[in-house]
Amino acid sequence: MARKVIIAGNWKMNKSGSEGKALVEDLKGRVAGYNDVDIVVCPPFTTLAAVVKAAEGSNIKVGAQNVHWADNGAFTGEISAGMLKEAGVEYAIIGHSERRQYFGETDETVNKRLKAALAAGLKPIVCIGELLDEREGGKTEAVLAKQIKAGFAGLTSADMNKIVIAYEPVWAIGTGKTATPEMAEETHAYIRKAIAGLFDGTTAEAVRIQYGGSMKADNAAELVKQPDIDGGLIGGASLKADSFADLIKNASSK
Ligand code: PGA
Protein backbone atom coordinates (compact mmCIF):
# COMPACT_ATOMS: atom_id res chain seq x y z
CA MET A 1 0.00 0.00 0.00
CA ALA A 2 1.31 3.44 -0.86
CA ARG A 3 1.54 5.69 2.16
CA LYS A 4 1.82 9.44 1.56
CA VAL A 5 5.05 10.94 2.87
CA ILE A 6 4.54 13.41 5.72
CA ILE A 7 7.20 15.96 6.66
CA ALA A 8 6.49 17.97 9.81
CA GLY A 9 8.60 20.79 11.21
CA ASN A 10 8.72 20.97 14.99
CA TRP A 11 9.78 24.53 15.73
CA LYS A 12 9.97 23.83 19.49
CA MET A 13 10.26 27.12 21.47
CA ASN A 14 11.42 29.12 18.45
CA LYS A 15 9.85 31.81 16.22
CA SER A 16 7.65 34.67 17.35
CA GLY A 17 4.47 35.43 15.43
CA SER A 18 6.20 37.76 12.98
CA GLU A 19 9.13 35.38 12.48
CA GLY A 20 6.78 32.44 11.95
CA LYS A 21 4.72 34.38 9.43
CA ALA A 22 7.84 35.35 7.49
CA LEU A 23 9.10 31.76 7.47
CA VAL A 24 5.81 30.36 6.15
CA GLU A 25 5.48 33.09 3.53
CA ASP A 26 8.93 32.23 2.25
CA LEU A 27 8.34 28.46 2.48
CA LYS A 28 5.02 28.65 0.59
CA GLY A 29 6.62 29.77 -2.63
CA ARG A 30 9.39 27.20 -2.40
CA VAL A 31 7.17 24.13 -1.84
CA ALA A 32 4.17 25.04 -4.01
CA GLY A 33 3.22 22.07 -6.16
CA TYR A 34 4.90 19.45 -3.96
CA ASN A 35 1.56 17.81 -3.38
CA ASP A 36 2.84 14.25 -3.02
CA VAL A 37 4.09 15.24 0.45
CA ASP A 38 1.97 16.28 3.43
CA ILE A 39 3.75 19.37 4.76
CA VAL A 40 3.14 20.45 8.35
CA VAL A 41 4.67 23.15 10.55
CA CYS A 42 4.28 23.10 14.35
CA PRO A 43 4.96 26.52 15.89
CA PRO A 44 4.65 27.56 19.56
CA PHE A 45 1.06 28.24 20.73
CA THR A 46 1.35 32.04 20.54
CA THR A 47 2.62 31.82 16.95
CA LEU A 48 -0.19 29.53 15.73
CA ALA A 49 -2.67 32.23 14.68
CA ALA A 50 -0.14 34.13 12.54
CA VAL A 51 1.03 30.91 10.90
CA VAL A 52 -2.49 29.58 10.23
CA LYS A 53 -3.24 32.86 8.45
CA ALA A 54 0.02 32.86 6.49
CA ALA A 55 -0.51 29.24 5.38
CA GLU A 56 -4.08 29.81 4.16
CA GLY A 57 -4.66 28.57 0.62
CA SER A 58 -1.27 26.83 0.47
CA ASN A 59 -0.22 23.17 0.80
CA ILE A 60 1.20 23.86 4.28
CA LYS A 61 -0.76 22.49 7.24
CA VAL A 62 -0.40 23.64 10.82
CA GLY A 63 0.09 21.60 13.99
CA ALA A 64 0.50 22.32 17.70
CA GLN A 65 3.30 20.89 19.86
CA ASN A 66 1.07 19.62 22.64
CA VAL A 67 -2.60 19.36 23.63
CA HIS A 68 -4.32 18.85 26.96
CA TRP A 69 -6.82 16.07 27.65
CA ALA A 70 -9.55 18.15 29.28
CA ASP A 71 -11.97 20.40 27.38
CA ASN A 72 -11.36 23.25 29.81
CA GLY A 73 -10.79 23.82 33.50
CA ALA A 74 -8.14 24.54 36.10
CA PHE A 75 -5.03 23.46 34.15
CA THR A 76 -2.82 26.52 34.19
CA GLY A 77 -0.56 26.76 31.17
CA GLU A 78 -2.36 24.12 29.11
CA ILE A 79 -4.36 24.36 25.86
CA SER A 80 -7.30 22.13 24.88
CA ALA A 81 -7.97 20.31 21.62
CA GLY A 82 -11.11 22.41 21.05
CA MET A 83 -9.09 25.62 21.38
CA LEU A 84 -6.62 24.34 18.82
CA LYS A 85 -9.38 23.36 16.40
CA GLU A 86 -10.93 26.79 16.71
CA ALA A 87 -7.53 28.33 15.94
CA GLY A 88 -7.43 26.43 12.63
CA VAL A 89 -4.92 23.81 13.73
CA GLU A 90 -5.06 20.39 12.06
CA TYR A 91 -2.29 18.32 13.71
CA ALA A 92 -0.91 17.97 17.26
CA ILE A 93 2.42 16.51 18.34
CA ILE A 94 1.92 14.36 21.44
CA GLY A 95 4.55 12.84 23.75
CA HIS A 96 7.65 14.44 22.27
CA SER A 97 10.74 13.19 24.11
CA GLU A 98 11.42 16.70 25.44
CA ARG A 99 7.97 16.65 27.07
CA ARG A 100 8.71 13.22 28.50
CA GLN A 101 12.19 14.28 29.72
CA TYR A 102 11.52 17.77 31.09
CA PHE A 103 7.80 17.92 31.80
CA GLY A 104 6.94 14.54 33.28
CA GLU A 105 4.99 13.27 30.28
CA THR A 106 4.25 9.54 30.58
CA ASP A 107 2.67 6.93 28.32
CA GLU A 108 -0.51 7.38 30.36
CA THR A 109 -0.70 11.15 29.80
CA VAL A 110 0.17 10.58 26.14
CA ASN A 111 -2.81 8.23 25.92
CA LYS A 112 -5.15 10.79 27.50
CA ARG A 113 -3.96 13.61 25.24
CA LEU A 114 -4.25 11.34 22.22
CA LYS A 115 -7.86 10.43 22.97
CA ALA A 116 -8.80 14.09 23.45
CA ALA A 117 -7.09 15.08 20.20
CA LEU A 118 -8.92 12.34 18.28
CA ALA A 119 -12.26 13.26 19.84
CA ALA A 120 -11.80 16.85 18.67
CA GLY A 121 -10.82 15.80 15.14
CA LEU A 122 -7.15 16.74 15.39
CA LYS A 123 -4.59 14.49 13.68
CA PRO A 124 -2.12 13.33 16.32
CA ILE A 125 1.61 12.85 15.69
CA VAL A 126 2.60 10.53 18.52
CA CYS A 127 6.30 10.41 19.41
CA ILE A 128 8.07 7.32 20.68
CA GLY A 129 11.76 6.48 21.00
CA GLU A 130 14.49 5.04 23.15
CA LEU A 131 17.31 6.69 25.12
CA LEU A 132 20.96 6.00 24.29
CA ASP A 133 21.54 3.65 27.23
CA GLU A 134 18.37 1.75 26.32
CA ARG A 135 19.64 1.27 22.75
CA GLU A 136 23.08 0.26 23.99
CA GLY A 137 21.55 -2.10 26.54
CA GLY A 138 19.58 -3.89 23.79
CA LYS A 139 16.28 -2.65 25.18
CA THR A 140 15.03 -0.63 22.18
CA GLU A 141 12.24 -3.01 21.19
CA ALA A 142 11.04 -3.52 24.77
CA VAL A 143 10.93 0.26 25.35
CA LEU A 144 9.02 0.88 22.11
CA ALA A 145 6.63 -2.01 22.79
CA LYS A 146 5.73 -0.49 26.15
CA GLN A 147 5.30 3.02 24.72
CA ILE A 148 3.08 1.65 21.95
CA LYS A 149 0.97 -0.60 24.16
CA ALA A 150 0.32 2.01 26.85
CA GLY A 151 0.23 5.01 24.53
CA PHE A 152 -2.34 3.44 22.18
CA ALA A 153 -4.38 1.63 24.85
CA GLY A 154 -8.11 1.65 24.21
CA LEU A 155 -7.85 2.85 20.61
CA THR A 156 -9.54 1.22 17.61
CA SER A 157 -8.15 0.54 14.14
CA ALA A 158 -10.24 3.47 12.89
CA ASP A 159 -8.44 5.70 15.42
CA MET A 160 -5.07 4.38 14.27
CA ASN A 161 -5.90 5.41 10.69
CA LYS A 162 -5.90 9.05 11.85
CA ILE A 163 -2.61 8.83 13.73
CA VAL A 164 0.95 9.43 12.59
CA ILE A 165 3.72 7.80 14.63
CA ALA A 166 7.05 9.61 14.94
CA TYR A 167 9.93 7.32 15.85
CA GLU A 168 12.64 9.51 17.34
CA PRO A 169 15.66 7.83 18.89
CA VAL A 170 16.29 10.32 21.71
CA TRP A 171 20.07 10.13 21.23
CA ALA A 172 19.65 11.44 17.66
CA ILE A 173 17.61 14.55 18.53
CA GLY A 174 19.52 17.79 18.08
CA THR A 175 22.83 15.92 18.31
CA GLY A 176 23.71 15.65 14.63
CA LYS A 177 23.76 11.85 15.11
CA THR A 178 21.23 10.30 12.77
CA ALA A 179 20.33 6.66 12.96
CA THR A 180 21.64 5.04 9.79
CA PRO A 181 18.84 4.41 7.28
CA GLU A 182 19.28 0.67 7.90
CA MET A 183 19.07 1.06 11.67
CA ALA A 184 16.04 3.34 11.38
CA GLU A 185 14.35 0.96 8.92
CA GLU A 186 14.88 -2.01 11.22
CA THR A 187 13.21 -0.14 14.08
CA HIS A 188 10.37 1.18 11.90
CA ALA A 189 9.67 -2.36 10.71
CA TYR A 190 9.56 -3.47 14.35
CA ILE A 191 7.08 -0.67 15.19
CA ARG A 192 4.85 -1.72 12.30
CA LYS A 193 4.98 -5.31 13.54
CA ALA A 194 4.02 -4.17 17.03
CA ILE A 195 1.03 -2.25 15.61
CA ALA A 196 -0.01 -5.38 13.68
CA GLY A 197 0.14 -7.34 16.93
CA LEU A 198 -1.97 -4.82 18.83
CA PHE A 199 -4.46 -4.15 16.02
CA ASP A 200 -4.18 -6.01 12.70
CA GLY A 201 -2.05 -6.23 9.57
CA THR A 202 -4.16 -3.82 7.52
CA THR A 203 -3.97 -1.14 10.21
CA ALA A 204 -0.21 -1.62 10.51
CA GLU A 205 0.26 -1.38 6.74
CA ALA A 206 -1.68 1.89 6.62
CA VAL A 207 -0.14 3.74 9.57
CA ARG A 208 2.47 6.34 8.68
CA ILE A 209 5.70 6.23 10.66
CA GLN A 210 7.98 9.26 10.53
CA TYR A 211 11.64 9.25 11.48
CA GLY A 212 12.95 12.08 13.65
CA GLY A 213 16.39 13.00 14.92
CA SER A 214 18.86 15.15 12.99
CA MET A 215 17.03 14.66 9.69
CA LYS A 216 18.21 17.20 7.11
CA ALA A 217 18.01 17.93 3.40
CA ASP A 218 20.98 15.70 2.66
CA ASN A 219 19.82 12.55 4.45
CA ALA A 220 16.05 12.86 3.88
CA ALA A 221 15.90 11.06 0.54
CA GLU A 222 17.80 8.03 1.77
CA LEU A 223 15.69 7.75 4.93
CA VAL A 224 12.35 8.16 3.16
CA LYS A 225 13.39 5.58 0.54
CA GLN A 226 13.30 2.86 3.22
CA PRO A 227 10.14 0.73 2.94
CA ASP A 228 8.82 1.50 6.44
CA ILE A 229 9.88 5.16 6.75
CA ASP A 230 7.05 7.48 5.67
CA GLY A 231 8.47 10.91 6.35
CA GLY A 232 10.11 12.90 9.09
CA LEU A 233 9.62 15.04 12.16
CA ILE A 234 12.21 17.76 11.85
CA GLY A 235 13.54 20.12 14.50
CA GLY A 236 16.62 22.19 13.65
CA ALA A 237 16.37 21.88 9.86
CA SER A 238 12.79 23.17 9.85
CA LEU A 239 13.69 26.61 11.18
CA LYS A 240 14.86 28.05 7.87
CA ALA A 241 12.70 28.14 4.75
CA ASP A 242 15.52 27.19 2.37
CA SER A 243 16.78 24.13 4.27
CA PHE A 244 13.28 22.92 5.11
CA ALA A 245 12.13 23.35 1.50
CA ASP A 246 15.19 21.43 0.26
CA LEU A 247 14.41 18.63 2.70
CA ILE A 248 10.79 18.48 1.48
CA LYS A 249 11.92 18.40 -2.15
CA ASN A 250 14.38 15.60 -1.40
CA ALA A 251 11.65 13.61 0.35
CA SER A 252 9.28 14.12 -2.59
CA SER A 253 9.29 11.69 -5.47
CA LYS A 254 8.93 14.57 -7.97
P1 PGA B 1 16.12 17.59 15.37
O1 PGA B 1 14.81 17.43 16.28
O2 PGA B 1 15.70 17.46 13.93
O3 PGA B 1 16.65 18.97 15.70
O4 PGA B 1 17.08 16.50 15.77
C1 PGA B 1 13.82 16.49 15.98
C2 PGA B 1 12.70 16.55 17.00
O5 PGA B 1 12.98 16.74 18.19
O6 PGA B 1 11.51 16.42 16.66
Coordinates of N, CA and C in Angstrom, one line a residue, residues 78-234:
E78 N -2.0 25.1 30.1 CA -2.4 24.1 29.1 C -3.4 24.6 28.1
I79 N -3.5 24.0 27.0 CA -4.4 24.4 25.9 C -5.2 23.1 25.4
S80 N -6.5 23.3 25.2 CA -7.3 22.1 24.9 C -7.4 21.9 23.4
A81 N -7.8 20.7 23.0 CA -8.0 20.3 21.6 C -9.0 21.2 20.9
G82 N -10.1 21.5 21.6 CA -11.1 22.4 21.0 C -10.6 23.8 20.7
M83 N -9.7 24.3 21.6 CA -9.1 25.6 21.4 C -8.2 25.6 20.1
L84 N -7.5 24.5 20.0 CA -6.6 24.3 18.8 C -7.4 24.3 17.5
K85 N -8.5 23.5 17.6 CA -9.4 23.4 16.4 C -9.9 24.7 16.0
E86 N -10.4 25.5 17.0 CA -10.9 26.8 16.7 C -9.9 27.7 16.1
A87 N -8.6 27.5 16.5 CA -7.5 28.3 15.9 C -7.1 27.9 14.5
G88 N -7.7 26.8 14.0 CA -7.4 26.4 12.6 C -6.3 25.4 12.5
V89 N -6.0 24.8 13.7 CA -4.9 23.8 13.7 C -5.4 22.4 13.3
E90 N -4.6 21.7 12.6 CA -5.1 20.4 12.1 C -4.4 19.2 12.7
Y91 N -3.1 19.4 13.1 CA -2.3 18.3 13.7 C -1.9 18.7 15.1
A92 N -1.5 17.7 15.9 CA -0.9 18.0 17.3 C 0.2 16.9 17.6
I93 N 1.4 17.4 17.9 CA 2.4 16.5 18.3 C 2.1 16.1 19.8
I94 N 2.2 14.8 20.1 CA 1.9 14.4 21.4 C 3.1 13.5 21.9
G95 N 3.5 13.7 23.1 CA 4.5 12.8 23.8 C 5.9 13.0 23.2
H96 N 6.3 14.2 22.7 CA 7.7 14.4 22.3 C 8.6 14.1 23.4
S97 N 9.8 13.6 23.1 CA 10.7 13.2 24.1 C 11.1 14.3 25.0
E98 N 11.1 15.6 24.5 CA 11.4 16.7 25.4 C 10.3 16.9 26.5
R99 N 9.1 16.6 26.1 CA 8.0 16.7 27.1 C 8.1 15.5 28.1
R100 N 8.5 14.4 27.6 CA 8.7 13.2 28.5 C 9.9 13.5 29.5
Q101 N 11.0 14.1 28.9 CA 12.2 14.3 29.7 C 12.1 15.4 30.7
Y102 N 11.5 16.6 30.3 CA 11.5 17.8 31.1 C 10.2 18.1 31.7
F103 N 9.1 17.5 31.3 CA 7.8 17.9 31.8 C 7.0 16.8 32.3
G104 N 7.6 15.7 32.6 CA 6.9 14.5 33.3 C 5.9 13.8 32.5
E105 N 6.0 14.0 31.1 CA 5.0 13.3 30.3 C 5.2 11.8 30.4
T106 N 4.1 11.0 30.5 CA 4.2 9.5 30.6 C 3.4 8.9 29.5
D107 N 3.5 7.6 29.3 CA 2.7 6.9 28.3 C 1.2 7.1 28.7
E108 N 0.9 7.2 29.9 CA -0.5 7.4 30.4 C -1.0 8.8 30.0
T109 N -0.2 9.8 30.2 CA -0.7 11.2 29.8 C -0.7 11.3 28.3
V110 N 0.2 10.6 27.6 CA 0.2 10.6 26.1 C -1.2 10.0 25.7
N111 N -1.6 8.9 26.3 CA -2.8 8.2 25.9 C -4.0 9.1 26.1
K112 N -4.0 9.9 27.2 CA -5.2 10.8 27.5 C -5.2 11.9 26.5
R113 N -4.0 12.5 26.2 CA -4.0 13.6 25.2 C -4.4 13.1 23.9
L114 N -3.9 11.9 23.5 CA -4.3 11.3 22.2 C -5.8 11.2 22.0
K115 N -6.4 10.6 23.1 CA -7.9 10.4 23.0 C -8.6 11.8 22.8
A116 N -8.1 12.8 23.6 CA -8.8 14.1 23.5 C -8.6 14.7 22.1
A117 N -7.4 14.5 21.5 CA -7.1 15.1 20.2 C -8.0 14.4 19.2
L118 N -8.1 13.1 19.2 CA -8.9 12.3 18.3 C -10.4 12.8 18.4
A119 N -10.9 12.9 19.6 CA -12.3 13.3 19.8 C -12.6 14.6 19.2
A120 N -11.6 15.5 19.2 CA -11.8 16.9 18.7 C -11.6 16.9 17.2
G121 N -11.1 15.8 16.6 CA -10.8 15.8 15.1 C -9.4 16.3 14.8
L122 N -8.5 16.4 15.7 CA -7.1 16.7 15.4 C -6.4 15.5 14.9
K123 N -5.4 15.6 14.1 CA -4.6 14.5 13.7 C -3.3 14.4 14.6
P124 N -3.3 13.4 15.4 CA -2.1 13.3 16.3 C -0.8 12.8 15.7
I125 N 0.3 13.4 16.0 CA 1.6 12.9 15.7 C 2.2 12.4 17.0
V126 N 2.2 11.1 17.2 CA 2.6 10.5 18.5 C 4.1 10.1 18.5
C127 N 4.9 10.7 19.4 CA 6.3 10.4 19.4 C 6.7 9.3 20.4
I128 N 7.5 8.4 19.9 CA 8.1 7.3 20.7 C 9.6 7.2 20.4
G129 N 10.3 6.6 21.3 CA 11.8 6.5 21.0 C 12.5 6.1 22.2
E130 N 13.7 5.5 22.0 CA 14.5 5.0 23.1 C 15.7 6.0 23.5
L131 N 16.1 5.9 24.7 CA 17.3 6.7 25.1 C 18.6 5.9 24.7
L132 N 19.7 6.6 24.7 CA 21.0 6.0 24.3 C 21.3 4.7 25.1
D133 N 21.2 4.8 26.4 CA 21.5 3.6 27.2 C 20.6 2.5 27.0
E134 N 19.3 2.8 26.6 CA 18.4 1.8 26.3 C 18.8 1.1 25.0
R135 N 19.2 1.9 24.0 CA 19.6 1.3 22.8 C 20.9 0.4 23.0
E136 N 21.8 1.0 23.8 CA 23.1 0.3 24.0 C 22.9 -1.0 24.9
G137 N 21.8 -0.9 25.7 CA 21.5 -2.1 26.5 C 20.6 -3.1 25.8
G138 N 20.4 -2.9 24.5 CA 19.6 -3.9 23.8 C 18.1 -3.9 24.2
K139 N 17.7 -2.7 24.7 CA 16.3 -2.6 25.2 C 15.3 -1.9 24.2
T140 N 15.8 -1.5 23.1 CA 15.0 -0.6 22.2 C 13.6 -1.2 21.9
E141 N 13.6 -2.5 21.5 CA 12.2 -3.0 21.2 C 11.3 -3.1 22.4
A142 N 11.9 -3.4 23.6 CA 11.0 -3.5 24.8 C 10.5 -2.1 25.1
V143 N 11.4 -1.1 25.0 CA 10.9 0.3 25.3 C 9.8 0.7 24.4
L144 N 10.0 0.5 23.1 CA 9.0 0.9 22.1 C 7.7 0.1 22.3
A145 N 7.8 -1.2 22.6 CA 6.6 -2.0 22.8 C 5.8 -1.5 23.9
K146 N 6.5 -1.0 25.0 CA 5.7 -0.5 26.1 C 5.1 0.9 25.8
Q147 N 5.8 1.7 25.1 CA 5.3 3.0 24.7 C 4.1 2.9 23.8
I148 N 4.2 1.9 22.9 CA 3.1 1.7 21.9 C 1.9 1.1 22.7
K149 N 2.1 0.1 23.5 CA 1.0 -0.6 24.2 C 0.2 0.4 25.1
A150 N 1.0 1.1 25.9 CA 0.3 2.0 26.8 C -0.2 3.3 26.2
G151 N 0.6 3.8 25.2 CA 0.2 5.0 24.5 C -1.0 4.9 23.7
F152 N -1.2 3.7 23.1 CA -2.3 3.4 22.2 C -3.4 2.6 22.8
A153 N -3.4 2.5 24.1 CA -4.4 1.6 24.9 C -5.8 2.2 24.6
G154 N -6.7 1.3 24.3 CA -8.1 1.6 24.2 C -8.5 2.2 22.9
L155 N -7.5 2.3 21.9 CA -7.8 2.9 20.6 C -8.3 1.8 19.7
T156 N -9.1 2.2 18.6 CA -9.5 1.2 17.6 C -8.7 1.4 16.3
S157 N -8.9 0.4 15.4 CA -8.2 0.5 14.1 C -8.5 1.8 13.4
A158 N -9.8 2.2 13.5 CA -10.2 3.5 12.9 C -9.5 4.7 13.5
D159 N -9.2 4.6 14.8 CA -8.4 5.7 15.4 C -7.0 5.7 14.8
M160 N -6.5 4.5 14.7 CA -5.1 4.4 14.3 C -4.9 4.9 12.9
N161 N -6.0 4.9 12.1 CA -5.9 5.4 10.7 C -5.7 6.9 10.7
K162 N -6.0 7.6 11.8 CA -5.9 9.0 11.9 C -4.6 9.5 12.5
I163 N -3.8 8.5 12.9 CA -2.6 8.8 13.7 C -1.3 8.7 12.9
V164 N -0.4 9.6 13.1 CA 0.9 9.4 12.6 C 1.9 9.1 13.8
I165 N 2.7 8.1 13.6 CA 3.7 7.8 14.6 C 5.0 8.4 14.2
A166 N 5.7 9.1 15.2 CA 7.1 9.6 14.9 C 8.0 8.8 15.8
Y167 N 8.9 8.0 15.1 CA 9.9 7.3 15.8 C 11.2 8.2 15.9
E168 N 11.5 8.6 17.2 CA 12.6 9.5 17.3 C 13.6 8.9 18.4
P169 N 14.7 8.3 17.9 CA 15.7 7.8 18.9 C 16.2 9.1 19.6
V170 N 16.0 9.1 21.0 CA 16.3 10.3 21.7 C 17.7 10.8 21.5
W171 N 18.6 9.8 21.4 CA 20.1 10.1 21.2 C 20.4 10.8 19.9
A172 N 19.4 10.8 19.0 CA 19.7 11.4 17.7 C 19.0 12.8 17.6
I173 N 18.3 13.3 18.6 CA 17.6 14.5 18.5 C 18.5 15.7 18.9
G174 N 18.7 16.6 17.9 CA 19.5 17.8 18.1 C 21.0 17.5 18.3
T175 N 21.4 16.3 18.0 CA 22.8 15.9 18.3 C 23.7 15.8 17.0
G176 N 23.0 15.9 15.9 CA 23.7 15.6 14.6 C 23.9 14.2 14.4
K177 N 23.6 13.3 15.3 CA 23.8 11.8 15.1 C 22.5 11.3 14.6
T178 N 22.4 10.9 13.3 CA 21.2 10.3 12.8 C 21.4 8.8 12.9
A179 N 20.3 8.1 13.1 CA 20.3 6.7 13.0 C 20.6 6.4 11.5
T180 N 21.4 5.4 11.2 CA 21.6 5.0 9.8 C 20.3 4.6 9.2
P181 N 20.1 4.8 7.9 CA 18.8 4.4 7.3 C 18.5 3.0 7.6
E182 N 19.5 2.1 7.6 CA 19.3 0.7 7.9 C 18.8 0.5 9.3
M183 N 19.5 1.2 10.3 CA 19.1 1.1 11.7 C 17.7 1.6 11.9
A184 N 17.4 2.7 11.3 CA 16.0 3.3 11.4 C 15.0 2.4 10.8
E185 N 15.3 1.9 9.6 CA 14.4 1.0 8.9 C 14.0 -0.3 9.8
E186 N 15.1 -0.8 10.4 CA 14.9 -2.0 11.2 C 13.9 -1.7 12.4
T187 N 14.1 -0.5 13.0 CA 13.2 -0.1 14.1 C 11.8 0.2 13.6
H188 N 11.7 0.9 12.4 CA 10.4 1.2 11.9 C 9.6 -0.1 11.6
A189 N 10.3 -1.1 11.0 CA 9.7 -2.4 10.7 C 9.2 -3.0 12.0
Y190 N 10.0 -2.9 13.1 CA 9.6 -3.5 14.4 C 8.3 -2.8 14.9
I191 N 8.3 -1.4 14.7 CA 7.1 -0.7 15.2 C 5.8 -1.1 14.4
R192 N 6.0 -1.3 13.1 CA 4.8 -1.7 12.3 C 4.4 -3.1 12.7
K193 N 5.3 -4.0 13.1 CA 5.0 -5.3 13.5 C 4.2 -5.2 14.9
A194 N 4.7 -4.3 15.7 CA 4.0 -4.2 17.0 C 2.6 -3.7 16.9
I195 N 2.4 -2.8 15.9 CA 1.0 -2.2 15.6 C 0.2 -3.4 15.1
A196 N 0.7 -4.2 14.2 CA 0.0 -5.4 13.7 C -0.4 -6.3 14.8
G197 N 0.4 -6.5 15.8 CA 0.1 -7.3 16.9 C -1.0 -6.8 17.8
L198 N -1.0 -5.5 18.0 CA -2.0 -4.8 18.8 C -3.3 -4.6 18.1
F199 N -3.2 -4.4 16.8 CA -4.5 -4.2 16.0 C -4.6 -5.3 15.0
D200 N -4.2 -5.0 13.7 CA -4.2 -6.0 12.7 C -3.3 -5.6 11.6
G201 N -3.0 -6.5 10.6 CA -2.1 -6.2 9.6 C -2.4 -5.0 8.7
T202 N -3.7 -4.9 8.4 CA -4.2 -3.8 7.5 C -3.9 -2.5 8.2
T203 N -4.2 -2.4 9.5 CA -4.0 -1.1 10.2 C -2.5 -0.8 10.2
A204 N -1.7 -1.8 10.5 CA -0.2 -1.6 10.5 C 0.3 -1.2 9.2
E205 N -0.2 -1.7 8.1 CA 0.3 -1.4 6.7 C -0.1 0.1 6.4
A206 N -1.2 0.5 7.0 CA -1.7 1.9 6.6 C -1.0 3.0 7.5
V207 N -0.6 2.7 8.7 CA -0.1 3.7 9.6 C 1.2 4.3 9.1
R208 N 1.2 5.7 9.1 CA 2.5 6.3 8.7 C 3.4 6.5 9.9
I209 N 4.7 6.2 9.6 CA 5.7 6.2 10.7 C 6.8 7.1 10.2
Q210 N 6.9 8.3 10.9 CA 8.0 9.3 10.5 C 9.2 8.9 11.3
Y211 N 10.4 9.3 10.7 CA 11.6 9.2 11.5 C 12.0 10.7 12.0
G212 N 12.5 10.8 13.2 CA 12.9 12.1 13.6 C 14.3 12.0 14.4
G213 N 15.1 13.0 14.2 CA 16.4 13.0 14.9 C 17.5 13.3 13.9
S214 N 17.8 14.7 13.9 CA 18.9 15.2 13.0 C 18.6 14.8 11.5
M215 N 17.3 14.8 11.1 CA 17.0 14.7 9.7 C 17.2 16.0 9.0
K216 N 17.9 16.0 7.8 CA 18.2 17.2 7.1 C 18.0 17.0 5.6
A217 N 18.2 18.0 4.9 CA 18.0 17.9 3.4 C 18.9 16.8 2.8
D218 N 20.1 16.7 3.3 CA 21.0 15.7 2.7 C 20.8 14.2 3.1
N219 N 20.1 14.0 4.1 CA 19.8 12.5 4.5 C 18.3 12.1 4.3
A220 N 17.5 13.1 4.0 CA 16.1 12.9 3.9 C 15.7 11.8 2.8
A221 N 16.3 11.9 1.6 CA 15.9 11.1 0.5 C 16.2 9.6 0.9
E222 N 17.4 9.4 1.5 CA 17.8 8.0 1.8 C 16.9 7.4 2.9
L223 N 16.5 8.3 3.8 CA 15.7 7.8 4.9 C 14.3 7.4 4.4
V224 N 13.7 8.3 3.6 CA 12.3 8.2 3.2 C 12.2 7.0 2.1
K225 N 13.4 6.7 1.5 CA 13.4 5.6 0.5 C 13.2 4.2 1.2
Q226 N 13.4 4.1 2.5 CA 13.3 2.9 3.2 C 11.8 2.5 3.2
P227 N 11.5 1.2 3.1 CA 10.1 0.7 2.9 C 9.2 1.1 4.1
D228 N 9.7 1.2 5.3 CA 8.8 1.5 6.4 C 9.0 2.9 7.0
I229 N 9.7 3.8 6.3 CA 9.9 5.2 6.7 C 9.0 6.1 5.8
D230 N 8.1 6.7 6.5 CA 7.0 7.5 5.7 C 7.1 9.0 5.9
G231 N 8.3 9.5 6.2 CA 8.5 10.9 6.3 C 9.4 11.2 7.5
G232 N 9.2 12.5 8.0 CA 10.1 12.9 9.1 C 9.5 14.0 10.0
L233 N 9.9 14.0 11.2 CA 9.6 15.0 12.2 C 10.9 15.8 12.4
I234 N 11.0 17.0 12.0 CA 12.2 17.8 11.8 C 12.3 18.9 12.8

